[in-house]
Coordinates of C-alpha atoms in Angstrom, one line a residue:
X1 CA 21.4 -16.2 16.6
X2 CA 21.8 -16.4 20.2
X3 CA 20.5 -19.9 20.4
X4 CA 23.2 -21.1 18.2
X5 CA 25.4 -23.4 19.5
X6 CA 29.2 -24.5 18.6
X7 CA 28.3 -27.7 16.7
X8 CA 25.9 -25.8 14.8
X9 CA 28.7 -24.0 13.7
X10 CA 30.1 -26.9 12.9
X11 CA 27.0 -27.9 10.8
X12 CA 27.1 -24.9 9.1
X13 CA 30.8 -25.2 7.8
X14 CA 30.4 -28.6 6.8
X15 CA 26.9 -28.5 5.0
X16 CA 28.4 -25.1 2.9
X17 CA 28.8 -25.9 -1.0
X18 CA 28.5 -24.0 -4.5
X19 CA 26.8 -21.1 -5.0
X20 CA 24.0 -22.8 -6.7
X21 CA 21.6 -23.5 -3.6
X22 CA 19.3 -25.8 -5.6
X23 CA 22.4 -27.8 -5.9
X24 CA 23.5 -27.5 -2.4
X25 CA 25.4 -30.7 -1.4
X26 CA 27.7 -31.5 2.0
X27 CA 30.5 -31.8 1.5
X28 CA 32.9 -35.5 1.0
X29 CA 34.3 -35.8 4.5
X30 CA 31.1 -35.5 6.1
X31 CA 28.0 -36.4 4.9
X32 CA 24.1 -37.1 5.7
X33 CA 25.5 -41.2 6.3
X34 CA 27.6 -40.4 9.6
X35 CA 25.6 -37.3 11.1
X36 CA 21.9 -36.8 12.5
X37 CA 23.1 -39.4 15.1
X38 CA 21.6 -38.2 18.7
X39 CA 20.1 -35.5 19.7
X40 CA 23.2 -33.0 20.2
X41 CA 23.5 -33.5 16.1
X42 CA 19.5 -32.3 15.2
X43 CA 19.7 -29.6 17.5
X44 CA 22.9 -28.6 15.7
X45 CA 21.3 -29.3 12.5
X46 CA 17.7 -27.3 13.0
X47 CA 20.1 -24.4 14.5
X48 CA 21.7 -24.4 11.0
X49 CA 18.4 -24.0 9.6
X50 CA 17.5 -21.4 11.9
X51 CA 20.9 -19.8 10.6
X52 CA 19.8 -18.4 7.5
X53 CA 17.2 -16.3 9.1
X54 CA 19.8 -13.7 9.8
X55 CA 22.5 -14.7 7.3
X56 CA 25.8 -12.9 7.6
X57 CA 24.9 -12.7 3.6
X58 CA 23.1 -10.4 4.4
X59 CA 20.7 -11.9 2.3
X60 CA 17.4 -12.2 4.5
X61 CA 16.8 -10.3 7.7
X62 CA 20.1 -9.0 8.8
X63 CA 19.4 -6.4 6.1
X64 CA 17.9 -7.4 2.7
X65 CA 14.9 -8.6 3.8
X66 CA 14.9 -5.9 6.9
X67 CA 15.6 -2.8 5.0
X68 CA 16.2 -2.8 1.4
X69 CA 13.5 -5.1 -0.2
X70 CA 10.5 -3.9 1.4
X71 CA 11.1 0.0 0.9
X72 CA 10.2 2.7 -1.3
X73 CA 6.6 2.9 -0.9
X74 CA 4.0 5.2 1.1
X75 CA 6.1 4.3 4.6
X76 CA 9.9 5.1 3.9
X77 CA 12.6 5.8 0.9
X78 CA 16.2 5.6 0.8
X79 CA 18.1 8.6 1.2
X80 CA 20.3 9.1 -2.1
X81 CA 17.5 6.4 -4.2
X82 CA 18.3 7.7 -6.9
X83 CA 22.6 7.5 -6.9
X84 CA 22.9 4.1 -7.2
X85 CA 21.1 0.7 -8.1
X86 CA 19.4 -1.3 -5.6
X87 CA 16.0 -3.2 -5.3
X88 CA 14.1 -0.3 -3.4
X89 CA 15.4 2.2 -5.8
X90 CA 13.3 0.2 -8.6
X91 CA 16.8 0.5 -10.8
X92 CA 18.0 -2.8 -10.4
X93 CA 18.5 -5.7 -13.1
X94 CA 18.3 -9.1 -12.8
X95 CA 22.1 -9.5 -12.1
X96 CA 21.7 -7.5 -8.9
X97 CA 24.0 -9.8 -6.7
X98 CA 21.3 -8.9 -3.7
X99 CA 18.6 -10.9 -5.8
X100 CA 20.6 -13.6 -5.8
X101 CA 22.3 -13.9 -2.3
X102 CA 18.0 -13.9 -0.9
X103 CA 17.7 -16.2 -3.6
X104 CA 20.6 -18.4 -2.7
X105 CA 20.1 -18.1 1.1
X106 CA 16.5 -18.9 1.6
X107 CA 16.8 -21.9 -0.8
X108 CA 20.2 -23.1 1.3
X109 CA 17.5 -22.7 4.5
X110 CA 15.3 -25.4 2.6
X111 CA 17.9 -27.5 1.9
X112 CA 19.2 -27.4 5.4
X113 CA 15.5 -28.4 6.2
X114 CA 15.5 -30.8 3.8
X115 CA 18.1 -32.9 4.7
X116 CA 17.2 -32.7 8.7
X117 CA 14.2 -34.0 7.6
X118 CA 15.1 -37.2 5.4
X119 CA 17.2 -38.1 8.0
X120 CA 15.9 -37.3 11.3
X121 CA 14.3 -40.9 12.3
X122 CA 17.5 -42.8 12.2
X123 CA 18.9 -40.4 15.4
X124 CA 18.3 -42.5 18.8
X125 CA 16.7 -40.0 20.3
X126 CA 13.0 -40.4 21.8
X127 CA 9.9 -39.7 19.8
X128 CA 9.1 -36.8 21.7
X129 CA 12.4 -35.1 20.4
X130 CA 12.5 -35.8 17.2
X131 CA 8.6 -34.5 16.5
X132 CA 9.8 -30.6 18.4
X133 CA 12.8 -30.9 16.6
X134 CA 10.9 -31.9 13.0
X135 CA 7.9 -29.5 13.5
X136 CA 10.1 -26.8 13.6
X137 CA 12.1 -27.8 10.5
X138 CA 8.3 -28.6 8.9
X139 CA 7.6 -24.7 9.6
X140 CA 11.3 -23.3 8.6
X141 CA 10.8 -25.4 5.4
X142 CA 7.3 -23.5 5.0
X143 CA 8.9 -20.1 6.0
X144 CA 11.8 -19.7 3.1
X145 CA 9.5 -20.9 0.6
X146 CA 6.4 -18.3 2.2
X147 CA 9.6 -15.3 2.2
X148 CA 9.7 -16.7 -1.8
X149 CA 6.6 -16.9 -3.2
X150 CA 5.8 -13.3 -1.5
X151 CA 8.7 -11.7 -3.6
X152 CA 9.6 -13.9 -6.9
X153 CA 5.8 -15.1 -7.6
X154 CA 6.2 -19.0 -8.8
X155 CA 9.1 -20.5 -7.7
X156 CA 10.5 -24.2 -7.4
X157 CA 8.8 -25.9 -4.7
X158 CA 11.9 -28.0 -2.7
X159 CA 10.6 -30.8 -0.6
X160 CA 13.2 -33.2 -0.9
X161 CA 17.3 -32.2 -0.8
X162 CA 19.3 -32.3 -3.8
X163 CA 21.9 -34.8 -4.2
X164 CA 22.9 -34.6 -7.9
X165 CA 23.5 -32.2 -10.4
X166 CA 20.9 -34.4 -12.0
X167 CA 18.5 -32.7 -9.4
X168 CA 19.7 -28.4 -10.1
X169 CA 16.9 -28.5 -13.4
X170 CA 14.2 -27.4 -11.7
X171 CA 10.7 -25.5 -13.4
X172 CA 8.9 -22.8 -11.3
X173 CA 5.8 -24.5 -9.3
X174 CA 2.7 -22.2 -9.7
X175 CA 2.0 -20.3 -6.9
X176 CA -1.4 -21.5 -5.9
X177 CA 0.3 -24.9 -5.1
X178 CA 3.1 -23.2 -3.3
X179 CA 1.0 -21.7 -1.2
X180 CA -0.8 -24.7 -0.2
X181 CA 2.5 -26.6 0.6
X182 CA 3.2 -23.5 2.5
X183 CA -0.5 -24.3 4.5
X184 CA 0.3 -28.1 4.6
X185 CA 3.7 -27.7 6.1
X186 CA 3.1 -25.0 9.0
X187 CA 0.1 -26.3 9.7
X188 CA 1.7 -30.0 10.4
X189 CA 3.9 -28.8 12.5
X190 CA 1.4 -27.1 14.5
X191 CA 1.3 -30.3 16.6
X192 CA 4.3 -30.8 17.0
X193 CA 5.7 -27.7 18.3
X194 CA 6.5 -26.4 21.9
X195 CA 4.3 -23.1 23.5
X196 CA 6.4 -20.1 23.8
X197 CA 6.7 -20.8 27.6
X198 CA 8.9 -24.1 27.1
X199 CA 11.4 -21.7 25.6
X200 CA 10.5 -18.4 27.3
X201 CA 12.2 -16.7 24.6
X202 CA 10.9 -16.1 20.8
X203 CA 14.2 -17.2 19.0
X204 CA 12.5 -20.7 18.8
X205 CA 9.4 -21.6 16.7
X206 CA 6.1 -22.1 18.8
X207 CA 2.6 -23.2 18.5
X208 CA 1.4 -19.5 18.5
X209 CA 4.3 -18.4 16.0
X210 CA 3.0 -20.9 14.0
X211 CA -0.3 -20.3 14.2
X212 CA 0.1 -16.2 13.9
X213 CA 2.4 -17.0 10.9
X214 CA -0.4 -19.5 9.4
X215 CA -2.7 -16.4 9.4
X216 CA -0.8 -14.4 8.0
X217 CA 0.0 -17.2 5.0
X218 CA -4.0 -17.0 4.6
X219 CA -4.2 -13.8 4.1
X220 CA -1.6 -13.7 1.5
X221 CA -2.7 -16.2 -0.4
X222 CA -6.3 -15.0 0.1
X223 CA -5.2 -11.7 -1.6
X224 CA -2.9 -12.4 -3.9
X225 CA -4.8 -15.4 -5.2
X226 CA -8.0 -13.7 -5.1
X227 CA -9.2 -16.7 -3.2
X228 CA -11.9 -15.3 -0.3
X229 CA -11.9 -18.8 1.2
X230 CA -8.5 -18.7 3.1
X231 CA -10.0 -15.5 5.4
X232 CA -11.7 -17.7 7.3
X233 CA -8.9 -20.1 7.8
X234 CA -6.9 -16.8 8.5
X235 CA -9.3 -15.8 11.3
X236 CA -9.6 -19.6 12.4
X237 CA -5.7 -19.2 13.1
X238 CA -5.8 -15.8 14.9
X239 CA -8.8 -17.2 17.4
X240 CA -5.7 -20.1 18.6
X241 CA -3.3 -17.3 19.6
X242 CA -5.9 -14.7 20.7
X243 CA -8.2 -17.6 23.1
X244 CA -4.3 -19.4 24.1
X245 CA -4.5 -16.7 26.7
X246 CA -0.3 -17.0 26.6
X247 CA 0.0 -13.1 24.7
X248 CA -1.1 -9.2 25.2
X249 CA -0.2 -5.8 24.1
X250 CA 3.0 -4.4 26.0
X251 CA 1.4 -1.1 27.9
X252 CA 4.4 0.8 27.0
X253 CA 4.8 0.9 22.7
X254 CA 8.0 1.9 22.6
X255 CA 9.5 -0.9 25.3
X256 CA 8.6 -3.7 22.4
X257 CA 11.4 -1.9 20.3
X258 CA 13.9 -1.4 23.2
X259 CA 13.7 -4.7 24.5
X260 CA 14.7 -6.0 21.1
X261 CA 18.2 -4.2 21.2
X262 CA 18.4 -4.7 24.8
X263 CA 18.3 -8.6 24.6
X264 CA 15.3 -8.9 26.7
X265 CA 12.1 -11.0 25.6
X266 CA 8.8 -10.3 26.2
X267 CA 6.9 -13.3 25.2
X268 CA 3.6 -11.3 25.4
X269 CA 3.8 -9.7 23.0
X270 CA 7.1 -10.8 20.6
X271 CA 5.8 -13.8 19.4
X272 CA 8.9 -14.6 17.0
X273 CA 12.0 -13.0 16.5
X274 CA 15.0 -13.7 14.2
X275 CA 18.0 -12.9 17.2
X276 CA 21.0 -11.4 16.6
X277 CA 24.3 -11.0 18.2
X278 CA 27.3 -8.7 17.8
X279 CA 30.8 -9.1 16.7
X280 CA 32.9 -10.9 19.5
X281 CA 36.2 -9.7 18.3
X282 CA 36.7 -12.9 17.2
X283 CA 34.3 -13.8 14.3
X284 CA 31.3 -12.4 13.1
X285 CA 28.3 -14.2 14.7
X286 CA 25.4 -13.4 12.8
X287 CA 25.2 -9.6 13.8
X288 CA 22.7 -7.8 12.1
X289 CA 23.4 -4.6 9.9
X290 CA 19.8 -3.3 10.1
X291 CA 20.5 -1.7 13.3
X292 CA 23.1 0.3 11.6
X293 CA 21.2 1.3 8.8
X294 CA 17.9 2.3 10.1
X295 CA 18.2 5.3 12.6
X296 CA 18.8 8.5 13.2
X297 CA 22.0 9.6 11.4
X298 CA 25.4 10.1 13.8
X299 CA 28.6 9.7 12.6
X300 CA 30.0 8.4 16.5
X301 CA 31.4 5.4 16.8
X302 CA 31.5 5.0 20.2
X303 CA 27.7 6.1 20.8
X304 CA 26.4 4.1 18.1
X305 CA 27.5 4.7 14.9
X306 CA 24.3 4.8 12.3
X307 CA 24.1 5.8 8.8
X308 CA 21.0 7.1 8.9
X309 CA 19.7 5.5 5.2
X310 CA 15.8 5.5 5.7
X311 CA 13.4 8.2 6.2
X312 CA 10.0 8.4 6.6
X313 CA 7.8 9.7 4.1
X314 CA 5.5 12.4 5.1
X315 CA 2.5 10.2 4.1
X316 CA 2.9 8.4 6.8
X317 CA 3.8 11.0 9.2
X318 CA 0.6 12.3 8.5
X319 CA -0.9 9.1 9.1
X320 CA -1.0 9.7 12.6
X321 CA -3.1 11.6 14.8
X322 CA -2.7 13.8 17.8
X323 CA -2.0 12.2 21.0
X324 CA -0.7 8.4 18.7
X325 CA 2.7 8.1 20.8
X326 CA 3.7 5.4 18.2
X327 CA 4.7 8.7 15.6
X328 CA 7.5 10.2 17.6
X329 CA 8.8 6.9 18.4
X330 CA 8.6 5.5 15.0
X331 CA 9.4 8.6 13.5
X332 CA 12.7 11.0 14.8
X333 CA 11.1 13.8 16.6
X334 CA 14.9 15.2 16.5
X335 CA 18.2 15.0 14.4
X336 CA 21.8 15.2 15.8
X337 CA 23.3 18.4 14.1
X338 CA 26.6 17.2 12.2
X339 CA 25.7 14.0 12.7
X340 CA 27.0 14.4 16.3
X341 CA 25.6 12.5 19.1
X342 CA 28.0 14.8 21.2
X343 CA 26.0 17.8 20.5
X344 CA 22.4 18.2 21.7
X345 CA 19.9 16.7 20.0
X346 CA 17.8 19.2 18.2
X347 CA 14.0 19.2 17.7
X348 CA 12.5 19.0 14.3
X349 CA 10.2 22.1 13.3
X350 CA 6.7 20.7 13.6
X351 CA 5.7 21.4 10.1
X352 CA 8.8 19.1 8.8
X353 CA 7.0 16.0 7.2
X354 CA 9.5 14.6 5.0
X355 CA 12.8 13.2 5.7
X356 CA 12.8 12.7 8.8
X357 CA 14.4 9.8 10.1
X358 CA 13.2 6.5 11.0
X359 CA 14.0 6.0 14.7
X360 CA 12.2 2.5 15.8
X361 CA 15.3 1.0 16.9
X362 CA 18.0 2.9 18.7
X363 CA 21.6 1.9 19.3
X364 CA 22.1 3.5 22.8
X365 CA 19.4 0.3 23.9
X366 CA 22.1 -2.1 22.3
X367 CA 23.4 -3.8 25.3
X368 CA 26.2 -5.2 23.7
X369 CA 29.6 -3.4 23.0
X370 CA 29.1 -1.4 20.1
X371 CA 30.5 -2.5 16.5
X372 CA 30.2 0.2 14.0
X373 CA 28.2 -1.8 11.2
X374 CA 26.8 -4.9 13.2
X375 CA 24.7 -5.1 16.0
X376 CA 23.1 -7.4 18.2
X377 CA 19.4 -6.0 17.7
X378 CA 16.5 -8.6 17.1
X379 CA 13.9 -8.0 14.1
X380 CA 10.4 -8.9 15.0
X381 CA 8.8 -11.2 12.9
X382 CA 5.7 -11.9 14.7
X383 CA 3.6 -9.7 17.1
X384 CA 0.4 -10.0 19.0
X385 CA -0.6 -6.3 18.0
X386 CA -0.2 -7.8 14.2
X387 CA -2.2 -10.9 15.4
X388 CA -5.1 -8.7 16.8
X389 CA -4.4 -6.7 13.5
X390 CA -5.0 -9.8 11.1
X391 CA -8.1 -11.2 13.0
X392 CA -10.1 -7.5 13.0
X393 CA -9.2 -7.9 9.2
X394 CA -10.1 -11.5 8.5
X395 CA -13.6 -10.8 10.4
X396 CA -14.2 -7.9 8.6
X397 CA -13.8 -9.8 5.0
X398 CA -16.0 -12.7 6.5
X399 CA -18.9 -10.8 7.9
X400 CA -18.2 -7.2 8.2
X401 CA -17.2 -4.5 10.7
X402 CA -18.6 -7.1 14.0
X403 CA -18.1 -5.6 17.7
X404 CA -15.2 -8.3 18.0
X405 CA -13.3 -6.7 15.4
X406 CA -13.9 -3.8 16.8
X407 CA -12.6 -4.5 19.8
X408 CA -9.3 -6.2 18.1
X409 CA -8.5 -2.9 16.6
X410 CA -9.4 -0.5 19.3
X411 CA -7.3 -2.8 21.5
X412 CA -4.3 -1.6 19.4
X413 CA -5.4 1.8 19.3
X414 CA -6.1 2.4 23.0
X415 CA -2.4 1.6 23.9
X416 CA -1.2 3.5 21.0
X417 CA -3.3 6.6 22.9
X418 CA -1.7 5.3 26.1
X419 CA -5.5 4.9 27.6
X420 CA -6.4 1.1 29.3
X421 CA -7.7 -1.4 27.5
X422 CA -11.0 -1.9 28.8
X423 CA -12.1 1.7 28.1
X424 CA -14.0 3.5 25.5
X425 CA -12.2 6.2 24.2
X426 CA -11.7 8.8 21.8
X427 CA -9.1 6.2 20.4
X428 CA -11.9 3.4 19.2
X429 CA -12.9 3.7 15.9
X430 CA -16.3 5.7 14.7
X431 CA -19.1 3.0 15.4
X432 CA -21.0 1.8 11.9
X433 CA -18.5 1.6 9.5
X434 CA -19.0 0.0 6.2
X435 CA -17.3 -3.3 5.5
X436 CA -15.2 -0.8 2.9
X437 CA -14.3 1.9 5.5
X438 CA -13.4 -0.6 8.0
X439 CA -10.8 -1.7 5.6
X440 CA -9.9 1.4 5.3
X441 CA -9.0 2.1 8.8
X442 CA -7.5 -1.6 9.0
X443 CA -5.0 -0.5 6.4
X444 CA -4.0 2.8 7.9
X445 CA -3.6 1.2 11.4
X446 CA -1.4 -1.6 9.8
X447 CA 0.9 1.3 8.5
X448 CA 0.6 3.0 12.1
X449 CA 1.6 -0.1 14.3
X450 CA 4.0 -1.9 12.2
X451 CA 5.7 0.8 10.5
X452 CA 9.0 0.0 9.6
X453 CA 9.0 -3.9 10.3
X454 CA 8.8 -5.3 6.6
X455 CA 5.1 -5.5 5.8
X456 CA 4.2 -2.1 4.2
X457 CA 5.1 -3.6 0.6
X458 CA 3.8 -6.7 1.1
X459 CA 0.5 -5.7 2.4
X460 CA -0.2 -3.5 -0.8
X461 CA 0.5 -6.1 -3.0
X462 CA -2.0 -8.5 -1.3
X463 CA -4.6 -5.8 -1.2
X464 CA -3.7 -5.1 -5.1
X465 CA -3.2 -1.8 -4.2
X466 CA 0.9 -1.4 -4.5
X467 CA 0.6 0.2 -8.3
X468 CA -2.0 2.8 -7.4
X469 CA 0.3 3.8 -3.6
X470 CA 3.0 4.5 -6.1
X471 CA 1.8 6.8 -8.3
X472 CA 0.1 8.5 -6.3
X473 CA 3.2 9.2 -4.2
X474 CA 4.0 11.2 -7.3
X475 CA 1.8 13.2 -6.7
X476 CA 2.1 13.7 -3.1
X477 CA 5.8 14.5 -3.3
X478 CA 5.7 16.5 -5.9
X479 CA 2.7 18.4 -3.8
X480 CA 3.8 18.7 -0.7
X481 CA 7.4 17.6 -0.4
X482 CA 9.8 20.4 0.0
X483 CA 11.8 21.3 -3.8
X484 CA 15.1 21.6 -1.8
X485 CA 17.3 19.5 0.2
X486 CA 18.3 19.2 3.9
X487 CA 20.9 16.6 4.5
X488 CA 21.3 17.5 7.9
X489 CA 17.8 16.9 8.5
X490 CA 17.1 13.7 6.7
X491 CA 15.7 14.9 3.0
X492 CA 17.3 14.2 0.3
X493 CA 15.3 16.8 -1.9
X494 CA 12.1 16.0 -4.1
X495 CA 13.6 15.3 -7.3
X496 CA 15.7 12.1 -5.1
X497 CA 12.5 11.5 -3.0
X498 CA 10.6 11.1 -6.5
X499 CA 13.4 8.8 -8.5
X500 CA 12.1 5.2 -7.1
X501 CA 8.7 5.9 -7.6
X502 CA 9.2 7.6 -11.0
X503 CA 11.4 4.4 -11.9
X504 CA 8.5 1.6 -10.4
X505 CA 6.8 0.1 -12.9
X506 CA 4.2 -3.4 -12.7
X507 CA 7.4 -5.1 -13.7
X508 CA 8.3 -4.3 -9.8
X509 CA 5.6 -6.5 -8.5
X510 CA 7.9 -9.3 -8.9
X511 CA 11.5 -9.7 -7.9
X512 CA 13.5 -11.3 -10.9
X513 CA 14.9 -14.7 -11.3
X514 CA 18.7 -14.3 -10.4
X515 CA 20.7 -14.2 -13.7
X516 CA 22.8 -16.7 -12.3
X517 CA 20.1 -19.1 -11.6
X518 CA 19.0 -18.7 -14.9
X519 CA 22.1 -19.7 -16.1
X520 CA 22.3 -22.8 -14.0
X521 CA 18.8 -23.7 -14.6
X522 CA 17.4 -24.8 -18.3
X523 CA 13.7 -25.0 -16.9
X524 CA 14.0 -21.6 -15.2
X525 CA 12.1 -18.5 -16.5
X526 CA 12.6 -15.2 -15.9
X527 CA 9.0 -13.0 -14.9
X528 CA 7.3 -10.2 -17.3
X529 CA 9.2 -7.1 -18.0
X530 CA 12.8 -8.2 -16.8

């Protein structure tokens, strides 16, 4: 993280322990009794928290939570799914060591947050610091356990750090009451953060991060509890970043994605971000490996070396209509030949649907010198496009298809047309649309905007709808994807491109329980089918 400073470094060395993360203890030589003294020391200890956003581990957004756990569905697939395990190949077990290094990493971020908070008011620092410093740790805290819940189902609820081994025997909390520490905590902290414009950056967590992120929460829980009751608290959350008059839609799509490699923030629209920077030649400090992972395929090193390991499915390739600029930019339009950025680029045929890459972030916008696996890109975790997104969708659940969700979603579409904002166009949405087909187009322009930035999978499984997407992308590829394979151009061949969603079963609604925290763990239990 670019906001990480050398003492929390320091914090970071000192505060590492066994693999074990619900028995995460510092270390002997320094410990909670002779740190979290002034205000250099919280800073240094909410930047550790911050940390494991973008773990080296690889665990969370660097690339796990990025690339791998949130594909294979209607939006992208793994080239070569079906050669070895891996979560978004639907072939791993329980022992998968990516499982547990998520695990592992998001609980070390709560214990981080944990002990910053017991320990926080004996710092002499003034009152004004110490609330920014423990509303953000409040909402961090929140986070990991939001990223968990989403994934595992019930998990152990951490609110207090653990200082025995006494403490590692820990039974799953139900996930209705996760969810509502999840509320409780982000919604505390709401008061107690910074705006955006203190910072003028999104690497720190903000009143309207909070607030987009607390909508977002609602509409989780509202979905996968089946509770209708948290859309209005969704849409109450929305209204504070849409009327905080601080954010608005980029005019130019693809700039959102290029300032994120480029190292330049638009607090407009990039609400949140988890920041990234590249290797030094000295150490690794926390350089992402999405960047490297997620693009359109070269073998160069020094242009920007990218295996090329997502493509897009020709679902959503279809998705989008005539004149959408957000396809070609999302979607490769071309492919290097050989893999080599030396030689021209050449164009896709225009009938080519499946395989082709996915081309959001580009290397050649990396401002930094290149590294061939680690970048310094930034993953967006919050948008305003999302925010307007959410609210036409909360509205819509609460009283139907009203002119303001209307406008929230033709907002989105108008710049995705490249037509201004005030205008009606041939980009708004037919007028009169039943509560049902609003949905409808709500979920389709989710998949549009936000392709490729982690929600696909989750959004399914909110709407219920993640079983039924994958099998009928059975029958999609096996009816319209090409029999044979390109690897040149991206596609792996139909009988790859079918493997994860032949091996998906309701089993892969859940993530497992790490073997190894089962292991460590008498009250831990494993979910249904693994």
């Amino acid at each position: 993280m670019k906001i990480l400073t050398a003492i929390a470094f320091l914090f970071l060395i000192i505060h590492s322990s066994c693999e074990n993360y619900l028995d995460t203890k510092p270390i002997n030589f320094v410990t909670p009794d002779n740190f979290y003294n002034n205000e250099e020391e919280l800073t240094a200890a909410l930047m550790a928290v911050y940390s494991e956003l973008g773990s080296t581990t690889d665990g969370t957004y660097s690339r796990f939570l990025s690339l791998e756990a949130p594909s294979s569905n209607d939006e992208m697939v793994r080239r070569g799914a079906n050669t070895e395990s891996a979560a978004d190949a639907y072939n791993a077990s329980a022992s998968y060591d990516r499982f547990f290094t998520s695990w592992t990493t998001l609980y070390s971020g709560i214990q981080r947050a944990n002990l910053l908070l017991e320990n926080i008011d004996k710092a002499l620092v003034t009152p004004d610091i110490k609330n920014k410093i423990r509303g953000e740790t409040l909402f961090l805290r929140a986070f990991y356990h939001f990223i968990l819940v989403s994934y595992w189902g019930d998990v152990p609820l951490k609110l207090s750090s653990t200082n025995s081994l006494n403490q590692i025997y820990i039974a799953r909390t139900p996930v209705k009451q996760v969810y509502d520490a999840v509320i409780k905590d982000m919604t505390a902290s709401y008061e107690l953060v910074d705006e955006i414009t203190t910072f003028n950056h999104a690497g720190r967590v903000s009143k309207t991060a909070v607030a987009g992120i607390l909508a977002r929460v609602c509409l989780h829980a509202a979905g996968r509890l089946r509770d209708a009751s948290y859309y209005q608290t969704a849409k109450d959350w929305t209204l504070k970043v849409i009327q905080s008059g601080i954010h608005s839609l980029n005019p130019d799509y693809k700039q959102i994605f290029i300032n994120h490699s480029a190292d330049i923030y638009d607090i407009k629209e990039s609400i949140w971000e988890v920041e990234f920077q590249h290797d030094n030649g000295l150490q690794r400090n926390e350089g992402e490996r999405f960047g490297s992972t997620i693009g359109i395929r070269n073998n160069d090193d020094k242009t920007g070396f990218m295996q090329g390991n997502y493509t897009a499915t020709g679902v959503l390739f279809s998705l989008y209509e005539q004149g959408d600029v957000r396809r070609d930019w999302n979607i490769a339009p071309f492919y290097y030949p050989n893999f080599d950025r030396n030689n021209p680029a050449v164009q896709y045929p225009s009938n080519y649907r499946w395989g082709r890459y996915v081309a959001k972030w580009r290397r050649e916008y990396q401002t930094k010198e290149y590294n061939k696996n680690f970048g310094g890109t930034n993953w967006p975790l919050l948008r305003y496009a999302d925010v307007l997104l959410m609210f036409a969708e909360a509205e819509n659940e609460i009283n139907g298809a009203t002119p303001q969700a209307y406008e929230a979603i033709n907002l989105v579409r108008r710049r995705a047309y490249q037509l201004p904002a005030e205008q009606n166009s041939t980009a708004d949405l037919p007028p009169n649309l039943s509560k049902e087909s609003f949905f409808n187009w709500i979920k389709d322009e989710r998949a549009r905007e936000l392709a490729f930035e982690g929600h696909r999978k989750l959004d399914l499984l909110r709407w219920n709808l993640l079983t039924t997407t994958m099998q009928q992308m059975l029958t999609q590829i096996t009816t319209t994807a090409p029999s044979g394979s390109n690897t040149n151009l991206g596609y792996s061949g139909r009988v790859a491109t079918l493997r994860p969603y032949q091996n998906f079963s309701n089993r892969d609604l859940l993530f497992p329980i790490p073997t190894q925290e089962l292991s460590l763990n008498s009250l831990m239990r494993q979910n249904t089918g693994w």
